[in-house]
Coordinates of C-alpha atoms in Angstrom, one line a residue:
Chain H
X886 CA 92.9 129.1 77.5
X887 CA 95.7 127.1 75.9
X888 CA 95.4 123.4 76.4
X889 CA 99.4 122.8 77.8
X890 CA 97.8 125.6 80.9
X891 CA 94.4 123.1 81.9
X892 CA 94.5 121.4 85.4
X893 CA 94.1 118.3 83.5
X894 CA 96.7 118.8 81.1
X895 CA 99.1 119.4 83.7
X896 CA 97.6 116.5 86.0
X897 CA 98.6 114.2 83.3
X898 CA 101.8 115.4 82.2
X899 CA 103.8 116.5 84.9
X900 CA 104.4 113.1 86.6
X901 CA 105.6 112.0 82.6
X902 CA 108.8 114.0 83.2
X903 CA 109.0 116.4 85.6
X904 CA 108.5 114.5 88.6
X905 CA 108.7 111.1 87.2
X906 CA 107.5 108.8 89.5
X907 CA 110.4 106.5 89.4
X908 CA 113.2 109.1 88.0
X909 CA 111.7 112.4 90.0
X910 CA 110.7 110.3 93.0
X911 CA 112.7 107.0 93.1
X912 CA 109.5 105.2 93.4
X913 CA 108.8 101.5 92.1
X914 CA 112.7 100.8 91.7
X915 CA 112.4 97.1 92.4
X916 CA 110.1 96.0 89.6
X917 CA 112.5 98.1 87.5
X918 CA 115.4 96.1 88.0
X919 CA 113.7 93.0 87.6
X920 CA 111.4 92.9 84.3
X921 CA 113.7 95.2 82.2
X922 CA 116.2 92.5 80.9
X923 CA 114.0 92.3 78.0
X924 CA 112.1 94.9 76.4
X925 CA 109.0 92.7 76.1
X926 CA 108.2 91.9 79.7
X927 CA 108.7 95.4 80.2
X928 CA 106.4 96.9 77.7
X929 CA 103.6 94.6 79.3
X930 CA 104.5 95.1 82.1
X931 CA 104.3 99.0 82.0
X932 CA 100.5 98.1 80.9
X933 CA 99.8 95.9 83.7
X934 CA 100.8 98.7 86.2
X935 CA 99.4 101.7 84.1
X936 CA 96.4 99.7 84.1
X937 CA 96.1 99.0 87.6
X938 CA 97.3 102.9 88.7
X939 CA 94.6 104.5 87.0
X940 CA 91.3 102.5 87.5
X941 CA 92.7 101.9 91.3
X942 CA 93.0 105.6 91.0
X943 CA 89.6 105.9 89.4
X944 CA 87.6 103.9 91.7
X945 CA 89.3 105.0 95.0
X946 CA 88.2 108.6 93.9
X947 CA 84.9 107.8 93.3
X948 CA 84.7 106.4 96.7
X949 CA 86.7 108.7 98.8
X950 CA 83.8 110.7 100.6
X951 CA 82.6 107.6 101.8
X952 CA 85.9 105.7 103.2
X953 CA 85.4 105.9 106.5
X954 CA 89.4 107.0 107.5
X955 CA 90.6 104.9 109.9
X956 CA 90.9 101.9 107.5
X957 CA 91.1 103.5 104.3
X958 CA 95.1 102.2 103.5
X959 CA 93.0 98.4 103.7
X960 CA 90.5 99.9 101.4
X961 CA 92.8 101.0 98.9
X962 CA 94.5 97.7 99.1
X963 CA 91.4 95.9 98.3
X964 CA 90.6 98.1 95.5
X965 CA 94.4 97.5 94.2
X966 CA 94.8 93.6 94.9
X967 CA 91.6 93.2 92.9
X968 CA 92.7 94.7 90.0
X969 CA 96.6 93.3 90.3
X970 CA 94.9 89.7 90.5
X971 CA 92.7 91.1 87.5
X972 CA 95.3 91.8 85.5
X973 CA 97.6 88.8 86.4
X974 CA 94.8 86.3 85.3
X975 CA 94.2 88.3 82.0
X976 CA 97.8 87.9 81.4
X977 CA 97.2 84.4 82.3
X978 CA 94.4 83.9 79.8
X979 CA 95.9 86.0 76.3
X980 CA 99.6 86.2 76.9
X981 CA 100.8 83.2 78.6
X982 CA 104.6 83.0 77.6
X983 CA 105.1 86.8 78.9
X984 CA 103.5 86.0 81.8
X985 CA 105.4 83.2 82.8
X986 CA 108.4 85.4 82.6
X987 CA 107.1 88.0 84.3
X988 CA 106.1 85.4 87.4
X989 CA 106.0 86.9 90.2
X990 CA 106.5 90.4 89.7
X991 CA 102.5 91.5 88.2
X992 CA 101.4 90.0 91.7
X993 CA 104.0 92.4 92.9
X994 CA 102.6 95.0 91.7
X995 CA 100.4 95.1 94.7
X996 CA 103.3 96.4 96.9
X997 CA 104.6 99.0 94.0
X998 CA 104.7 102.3 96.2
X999 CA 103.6 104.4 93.2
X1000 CA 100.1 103.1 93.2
X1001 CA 99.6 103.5 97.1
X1002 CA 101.2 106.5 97.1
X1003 CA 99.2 107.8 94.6
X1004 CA 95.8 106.9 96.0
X1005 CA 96.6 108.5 99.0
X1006 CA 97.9 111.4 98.1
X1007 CA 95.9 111.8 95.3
X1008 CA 92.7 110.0 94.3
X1009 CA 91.9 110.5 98.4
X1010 CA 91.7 114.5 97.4
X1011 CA 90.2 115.1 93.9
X1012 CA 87.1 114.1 91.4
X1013 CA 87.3 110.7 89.5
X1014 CA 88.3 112.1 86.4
X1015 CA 91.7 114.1 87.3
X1016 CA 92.6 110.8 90.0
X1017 CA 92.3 109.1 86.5
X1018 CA 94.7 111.2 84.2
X1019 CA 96.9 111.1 87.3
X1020 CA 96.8 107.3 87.2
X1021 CA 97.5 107.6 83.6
X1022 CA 100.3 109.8 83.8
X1023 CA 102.0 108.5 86.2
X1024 CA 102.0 105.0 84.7
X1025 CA 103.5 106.6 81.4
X1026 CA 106.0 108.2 83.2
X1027 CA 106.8 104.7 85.2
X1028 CA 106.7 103.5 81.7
X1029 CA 108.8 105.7 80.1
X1030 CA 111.8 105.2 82.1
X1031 CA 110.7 101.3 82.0
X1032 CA 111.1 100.6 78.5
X1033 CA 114.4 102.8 78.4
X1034 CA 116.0 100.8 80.8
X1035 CA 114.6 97.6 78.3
X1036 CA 115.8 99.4 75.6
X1037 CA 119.4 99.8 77.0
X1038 CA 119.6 96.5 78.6
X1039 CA 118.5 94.6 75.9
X1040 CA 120.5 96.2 73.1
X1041 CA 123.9 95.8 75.4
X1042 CA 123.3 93.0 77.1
X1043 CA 121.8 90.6 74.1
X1044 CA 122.4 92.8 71.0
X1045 CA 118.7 91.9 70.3
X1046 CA 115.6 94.5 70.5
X1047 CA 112.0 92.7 70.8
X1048 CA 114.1 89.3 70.8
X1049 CA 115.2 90.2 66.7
X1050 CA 118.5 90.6 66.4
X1051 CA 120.0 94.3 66.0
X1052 CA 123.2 94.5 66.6
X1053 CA 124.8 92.9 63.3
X1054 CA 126.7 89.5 63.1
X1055 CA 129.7 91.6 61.1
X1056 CA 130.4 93.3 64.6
X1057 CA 130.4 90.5 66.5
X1058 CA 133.2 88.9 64.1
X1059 CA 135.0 92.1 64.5
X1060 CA 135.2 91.3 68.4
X1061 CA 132.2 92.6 69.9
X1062 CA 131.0 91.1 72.5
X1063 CA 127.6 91.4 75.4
X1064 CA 127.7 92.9 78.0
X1065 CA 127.0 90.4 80.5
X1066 CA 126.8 93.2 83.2
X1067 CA 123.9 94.4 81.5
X1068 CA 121.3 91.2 81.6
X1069 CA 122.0 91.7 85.8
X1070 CA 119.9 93.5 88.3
X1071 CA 123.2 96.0 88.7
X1072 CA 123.2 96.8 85.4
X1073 CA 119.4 98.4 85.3
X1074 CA 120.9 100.4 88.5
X1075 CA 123.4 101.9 86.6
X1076 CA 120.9 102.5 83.5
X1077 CA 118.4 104.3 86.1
X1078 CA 121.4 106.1 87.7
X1079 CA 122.1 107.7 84.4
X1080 CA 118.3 108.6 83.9
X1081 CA 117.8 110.3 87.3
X1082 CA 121.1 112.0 86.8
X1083 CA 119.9 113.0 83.1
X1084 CA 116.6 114.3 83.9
X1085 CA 117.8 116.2 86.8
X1086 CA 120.7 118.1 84.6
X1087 CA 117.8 118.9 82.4
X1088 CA 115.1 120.2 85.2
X1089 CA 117.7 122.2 86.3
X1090 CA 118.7 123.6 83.5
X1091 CA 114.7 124.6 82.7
X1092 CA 114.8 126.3 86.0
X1093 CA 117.7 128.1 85.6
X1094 CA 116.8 132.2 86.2
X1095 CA 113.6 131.1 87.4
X1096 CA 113.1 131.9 91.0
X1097 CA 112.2 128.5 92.9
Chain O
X600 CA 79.9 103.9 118.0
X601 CA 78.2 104.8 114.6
X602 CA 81.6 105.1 113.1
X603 CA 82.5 101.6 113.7
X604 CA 79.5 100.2 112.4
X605 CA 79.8 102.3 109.0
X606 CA 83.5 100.9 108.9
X607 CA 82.7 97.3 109.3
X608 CA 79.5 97.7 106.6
X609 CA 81.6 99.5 104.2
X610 CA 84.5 96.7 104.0
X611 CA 81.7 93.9 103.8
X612 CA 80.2 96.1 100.5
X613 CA 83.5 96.4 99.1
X614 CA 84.6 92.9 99.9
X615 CA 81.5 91.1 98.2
X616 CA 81.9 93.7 95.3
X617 CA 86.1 92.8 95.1
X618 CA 85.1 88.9 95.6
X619 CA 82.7 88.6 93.1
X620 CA 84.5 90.4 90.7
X621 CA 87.8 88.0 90.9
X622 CA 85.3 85.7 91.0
X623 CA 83.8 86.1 87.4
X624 CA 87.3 86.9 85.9
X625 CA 88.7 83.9 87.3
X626 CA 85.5 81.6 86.1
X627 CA 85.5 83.5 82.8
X628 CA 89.5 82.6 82.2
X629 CA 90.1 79.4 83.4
X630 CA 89.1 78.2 79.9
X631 CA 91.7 80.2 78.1
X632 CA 94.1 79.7 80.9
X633 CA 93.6 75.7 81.1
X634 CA 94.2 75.8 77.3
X635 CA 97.1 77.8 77.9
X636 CA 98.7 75.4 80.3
X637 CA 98.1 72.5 78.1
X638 CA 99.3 74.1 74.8
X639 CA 102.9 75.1 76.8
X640 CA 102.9 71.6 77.2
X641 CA 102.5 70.1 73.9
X642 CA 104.8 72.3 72.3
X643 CA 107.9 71.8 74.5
X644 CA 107.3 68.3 74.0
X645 CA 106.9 68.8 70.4
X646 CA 110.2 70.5 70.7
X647 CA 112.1 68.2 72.5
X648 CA 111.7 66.0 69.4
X649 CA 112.4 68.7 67.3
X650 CA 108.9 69.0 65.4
X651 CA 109.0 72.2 65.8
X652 CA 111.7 74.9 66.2
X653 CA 109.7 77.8 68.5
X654 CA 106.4 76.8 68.9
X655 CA 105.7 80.2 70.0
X656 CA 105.2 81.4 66.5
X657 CA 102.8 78.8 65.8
X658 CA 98.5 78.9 66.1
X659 CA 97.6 76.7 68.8
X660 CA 95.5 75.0 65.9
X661 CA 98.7 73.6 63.9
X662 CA 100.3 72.9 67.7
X663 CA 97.3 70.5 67.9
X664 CA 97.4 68.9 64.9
X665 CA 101.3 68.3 65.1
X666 CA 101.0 66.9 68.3
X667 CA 98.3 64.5 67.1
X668 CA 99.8 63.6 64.4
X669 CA 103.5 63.1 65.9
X670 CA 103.3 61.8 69.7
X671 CA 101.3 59.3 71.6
X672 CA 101.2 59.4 75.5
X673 CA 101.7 55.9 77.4
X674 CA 102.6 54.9 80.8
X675 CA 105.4 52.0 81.6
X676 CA 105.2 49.9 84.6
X677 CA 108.5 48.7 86.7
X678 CA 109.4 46.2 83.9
X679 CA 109.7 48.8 81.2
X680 CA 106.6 47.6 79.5
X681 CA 104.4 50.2 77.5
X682 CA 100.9 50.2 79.1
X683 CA 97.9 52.6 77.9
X684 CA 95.6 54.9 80.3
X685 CA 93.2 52.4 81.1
X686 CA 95.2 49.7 82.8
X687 CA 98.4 52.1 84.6
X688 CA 98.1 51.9 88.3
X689 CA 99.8 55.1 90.2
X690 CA 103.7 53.4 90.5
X691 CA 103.8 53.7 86.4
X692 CA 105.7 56.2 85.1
X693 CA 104.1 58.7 82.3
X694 CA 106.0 58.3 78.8
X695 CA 105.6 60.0 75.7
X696 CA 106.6 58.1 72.1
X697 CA 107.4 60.3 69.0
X698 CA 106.0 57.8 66.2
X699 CA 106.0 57.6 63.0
X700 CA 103.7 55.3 61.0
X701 CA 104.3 52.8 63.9
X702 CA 107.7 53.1 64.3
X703 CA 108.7 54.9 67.6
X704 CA 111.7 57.6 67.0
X705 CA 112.1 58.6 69.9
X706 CA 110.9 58.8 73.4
X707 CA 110.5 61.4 75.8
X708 CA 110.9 61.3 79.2
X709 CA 109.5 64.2 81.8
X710 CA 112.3 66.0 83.6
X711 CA 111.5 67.4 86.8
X712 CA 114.9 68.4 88.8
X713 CA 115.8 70.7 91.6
X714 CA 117.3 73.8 90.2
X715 CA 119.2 77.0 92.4
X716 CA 116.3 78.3 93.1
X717 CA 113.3 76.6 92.3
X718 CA 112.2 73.3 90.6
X719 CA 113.4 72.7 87.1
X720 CA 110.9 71.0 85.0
X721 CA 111.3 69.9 81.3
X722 CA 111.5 67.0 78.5
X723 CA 114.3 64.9 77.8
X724 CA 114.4 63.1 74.2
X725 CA 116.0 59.6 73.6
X726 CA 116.0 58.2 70.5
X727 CA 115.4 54.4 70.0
X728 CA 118.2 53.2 70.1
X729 CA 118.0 53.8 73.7
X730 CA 121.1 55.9 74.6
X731 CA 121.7 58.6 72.3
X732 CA 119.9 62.0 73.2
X733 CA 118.0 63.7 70.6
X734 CA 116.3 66.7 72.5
X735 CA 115.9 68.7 75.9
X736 CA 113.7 71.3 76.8
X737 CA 112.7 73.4 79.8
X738 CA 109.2 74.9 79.9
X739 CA 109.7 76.2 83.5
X740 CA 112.3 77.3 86.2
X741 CA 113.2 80.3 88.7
X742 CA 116.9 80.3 87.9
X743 CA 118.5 83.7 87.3
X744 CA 118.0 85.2 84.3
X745 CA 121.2 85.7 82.0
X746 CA 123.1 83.2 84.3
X747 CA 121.0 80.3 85.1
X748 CA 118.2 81.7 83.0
X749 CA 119.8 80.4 80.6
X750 CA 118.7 76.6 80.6
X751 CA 115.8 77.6 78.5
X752 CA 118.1 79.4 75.6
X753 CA 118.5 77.0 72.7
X754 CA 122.1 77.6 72.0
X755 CA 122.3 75.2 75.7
X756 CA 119.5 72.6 74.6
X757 CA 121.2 72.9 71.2
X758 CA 124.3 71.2 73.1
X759 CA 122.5 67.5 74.1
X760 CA 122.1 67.0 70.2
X761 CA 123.5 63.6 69.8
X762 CA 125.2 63.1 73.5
X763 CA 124.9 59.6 74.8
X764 CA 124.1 58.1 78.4
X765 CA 125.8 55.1 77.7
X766 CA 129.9 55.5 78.3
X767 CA 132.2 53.7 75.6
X768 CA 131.7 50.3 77.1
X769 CA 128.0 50.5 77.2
X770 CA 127.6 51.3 80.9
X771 CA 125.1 53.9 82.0
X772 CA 126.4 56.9 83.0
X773 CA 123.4 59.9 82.2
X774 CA 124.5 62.9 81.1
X775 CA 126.3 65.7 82.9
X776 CA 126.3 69.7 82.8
X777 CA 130.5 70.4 82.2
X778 CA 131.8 72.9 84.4
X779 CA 132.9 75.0 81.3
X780 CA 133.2 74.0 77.9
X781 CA 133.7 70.1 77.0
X782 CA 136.2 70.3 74.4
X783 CA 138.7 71.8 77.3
X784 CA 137.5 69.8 80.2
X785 CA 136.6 66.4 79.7
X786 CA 139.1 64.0 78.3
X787 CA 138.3 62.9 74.6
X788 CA 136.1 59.7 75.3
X789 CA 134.2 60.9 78.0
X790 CA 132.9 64.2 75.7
X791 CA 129.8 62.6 74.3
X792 CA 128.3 62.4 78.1
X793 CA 128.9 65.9 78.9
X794 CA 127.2 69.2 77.9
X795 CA 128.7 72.9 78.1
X796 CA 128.1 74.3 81.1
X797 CA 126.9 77.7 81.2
X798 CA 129.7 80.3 83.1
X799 CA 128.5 82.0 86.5
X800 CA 125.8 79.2 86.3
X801 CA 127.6 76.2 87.9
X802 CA 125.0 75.6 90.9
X803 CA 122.3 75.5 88.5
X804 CA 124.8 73.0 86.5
X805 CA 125.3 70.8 89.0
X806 CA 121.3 70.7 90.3
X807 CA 120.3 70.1 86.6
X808 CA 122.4 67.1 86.5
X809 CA 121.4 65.9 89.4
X810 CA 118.0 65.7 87.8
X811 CA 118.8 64.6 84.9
X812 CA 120.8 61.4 86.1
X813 CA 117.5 60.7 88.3
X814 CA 114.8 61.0 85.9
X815 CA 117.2 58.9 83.3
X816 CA 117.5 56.2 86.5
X817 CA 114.2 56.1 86.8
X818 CA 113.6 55.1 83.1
X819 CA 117.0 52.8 82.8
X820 CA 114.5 49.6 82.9
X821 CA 112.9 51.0 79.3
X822 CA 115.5 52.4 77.9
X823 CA 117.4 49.0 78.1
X824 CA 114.2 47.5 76.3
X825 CA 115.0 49.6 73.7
X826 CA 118.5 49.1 74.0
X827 CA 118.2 45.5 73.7
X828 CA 115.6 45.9 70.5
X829 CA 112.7 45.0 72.1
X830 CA 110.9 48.0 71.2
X831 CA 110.7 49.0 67.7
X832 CA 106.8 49.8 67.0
X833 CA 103.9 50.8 68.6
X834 CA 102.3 47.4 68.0
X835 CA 104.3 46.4 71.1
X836 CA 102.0 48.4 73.2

């Protein structure tokens, strides 16, 4: 059997593109918006949450013949507070000045749909080890469209990548100029618009002749 | 019945297990964060005077040492006298001195302002003569980023290089965020007590000045000391 036709290939790979958890399923817009002004916060951000979505997925799969099922959404909030808090205090600890910019939003990651959604329609169902490659997956694909949104807003909106300077001085004398727009929350709606509206063009064109 | 039971035991299992967890990680960081915390500080202080340019490129180790080497921390009491740890009671007001072989360069005040959204807290440099600014910094804010945000870029610190708080007849006046640029708004001998303001940013503006004309109130009594040459070394402590 060919590796790209395992469960666990497909486990892990699907929710990088096909159905994207933020692209595919307009999940986990908010922290979007907000951490991709630079591409910095965003890569560690991306880790945070990939971080948190698979051992939350992990761990809530390992448990999930013994959550008793009337309270298991407080379970899984537990499990994933734990780890958020977790993560926030590691950021704390190793990289201080990107996680005072990112404030707020790693404690947010709490209330990020993708990982609730995920345990519940997910980890609750299968073995540890697929709930993890799911949780794996669908942080990539999170932070794929993440650090393409950075990528776009930081290059337009700062002419820098990584905080070095890209786009040359020699432009900017010949009268370019920022794009303000960009560095604001609308302008990583727009960038995400033109993803979603990308990657569906594309999906559909795979499907094309195939019946659905 | 049984159900319940199993619930209620289950949660207390995965609470202690969750609690004790946070529990380690928080014990096992506070260290690293503590050090953390302490280091932001020293370096925007450091940078207020200029020592160094982004201190985030720098090992904590050589933060350290500069910090050593360059400031001294003091308190001064309501009649603008330096007075060291030991003896401040809790109405003094925490100072730190940028010195050099006993001679005091500058002095740097702590800034703590209301912002848009959120305090404003940073370092504001004075030189000795006692009215000419020689750094500012911001080490934290909620303002928004790209508008407000942009207290913390340099090219905005950059602007209180050499701005006075003193107008041209030697009355206090603190500094002031412009609404716009200074060259185009301010008449010629008022320019050297205002700052360029930041566009779409003119709440944050008009907090920040707020704040700074209060912490610079608040230290009018030492500054004049300095003013009047009555501090010049450390040996005046």
């Amino acid at each position: 059997m060919k590796i790209t036709r395992t469960k666990a290939f497909r486990v892990f790979f699907t929710p990088i593109w096909e159905s994207n958890p933020v692209s595919g399923q307009i999940l986990g817009i908010c922290s979007a918006l907000a951490v991709t002004v630079q591409l910095k916060t965003a890569i560690v951000m991306s880790l945070a949450l990939t971080f948190v979505l698979a051992f939350s997925n992990f761990s809530i799969s390992l448990m999930r013949n013994y959550i008793p099922r009337n309270i298991r959404i407080i379970i899984e909030l537990t499990v994933i507070a734990t780890l958020v808090i977790f993560a926030d205090q590691v950021l704390r600890a190793f990289l201080y000045n990107i996680s005072k910019q990112l404030s707020i939003f790693v404690g947010l990651i709490i209330t990020n749909c993708i990982i609730l959604g995920r345990a519940e329609t997910y980890a609750l169902g299968n073995p540890p080890f697929l709930s993890l490659l799911d949780g794996l997956g669908n942080g990539l694909g999170y932070s794929q469209i993440l650090i393409t949104v950075a990528i776009l807003r930081e290059l337009f909106g700062a002419g820098k990548l990584l905080g070095y300077q890209v786009i040359p001085a020699s432009l900017y004398a010949a009268g370019y100029e920022n794009m303000g727009f960009m560095v604001l929350a609308p302008g990583a709606f727009i960038a995400i618009g033109l993803i979603v509206w990308l990657q569906k063009t594309v999906a559909k064109e795979e499907n094309d002749g195939k019946p659905h | 019945m049984f159900s319940t039971v199993k619930s209620i035991l289950f949660v207390t299992m995965l609470s202690i297990v969750c609690s004790s967890l946070l529990t380690l990680a928080a014990t096992g960081l506070k260290d690293y964060q503590l050090r953390n915390v302490a280091i932001d500080k020293k370096i925007n202080i450091l940078k207020s005077v200029r020592v160094v340019d982004d201190g985030y490129a720098l090992t904590p180790v050589i933060i350290e040492k500069l910090y050593d080497e360059n400031i001294r921390q003091a308190w001064i009491n309501v009649d603008g006298k330096i007075i060291t740890e030991q003896l401040k009671s809790e109405h003094d007001l925490p100072i730190y001195l940028y010195v050099k072989e006993h001679e005091i360069l500058s002095y740097i005040i702590p800034v703590d302002s209301n912002g848009l959204w959120g305090r404003i807290l940073g370092y504001l440099a004075i030189k000795s003569d006692g009215k000419t600014i020689s750094g500012f910094t911001v080490y934290s804010h909620s303002e928004t980023p790209g508008l407000g945000g942009e207290i913390e870029t340099s090219w905005f610190q950059n602007n209180f290089l050499g701005k006075e708080i003193l107008d041209e007849k030697g009355n206090f006046v603190a500094v002031t965020i412009a609404k716009g640029s200074v060259e185009k708004r301010i008449p010629k001998h008022r320019q050297k007590n205002f700052v360029d303001g930041i566009s779409g940013a003119t709440m944050t503006g008009r907090f920040l000045s707020d704040g700074l004309t209060q912490a610079l109130i608040e230290y009018e009594v030492f500054s004049k000391r300095f003013r009047n040459q009555e501090i010049t070394t450390l040996k005046d402590f």
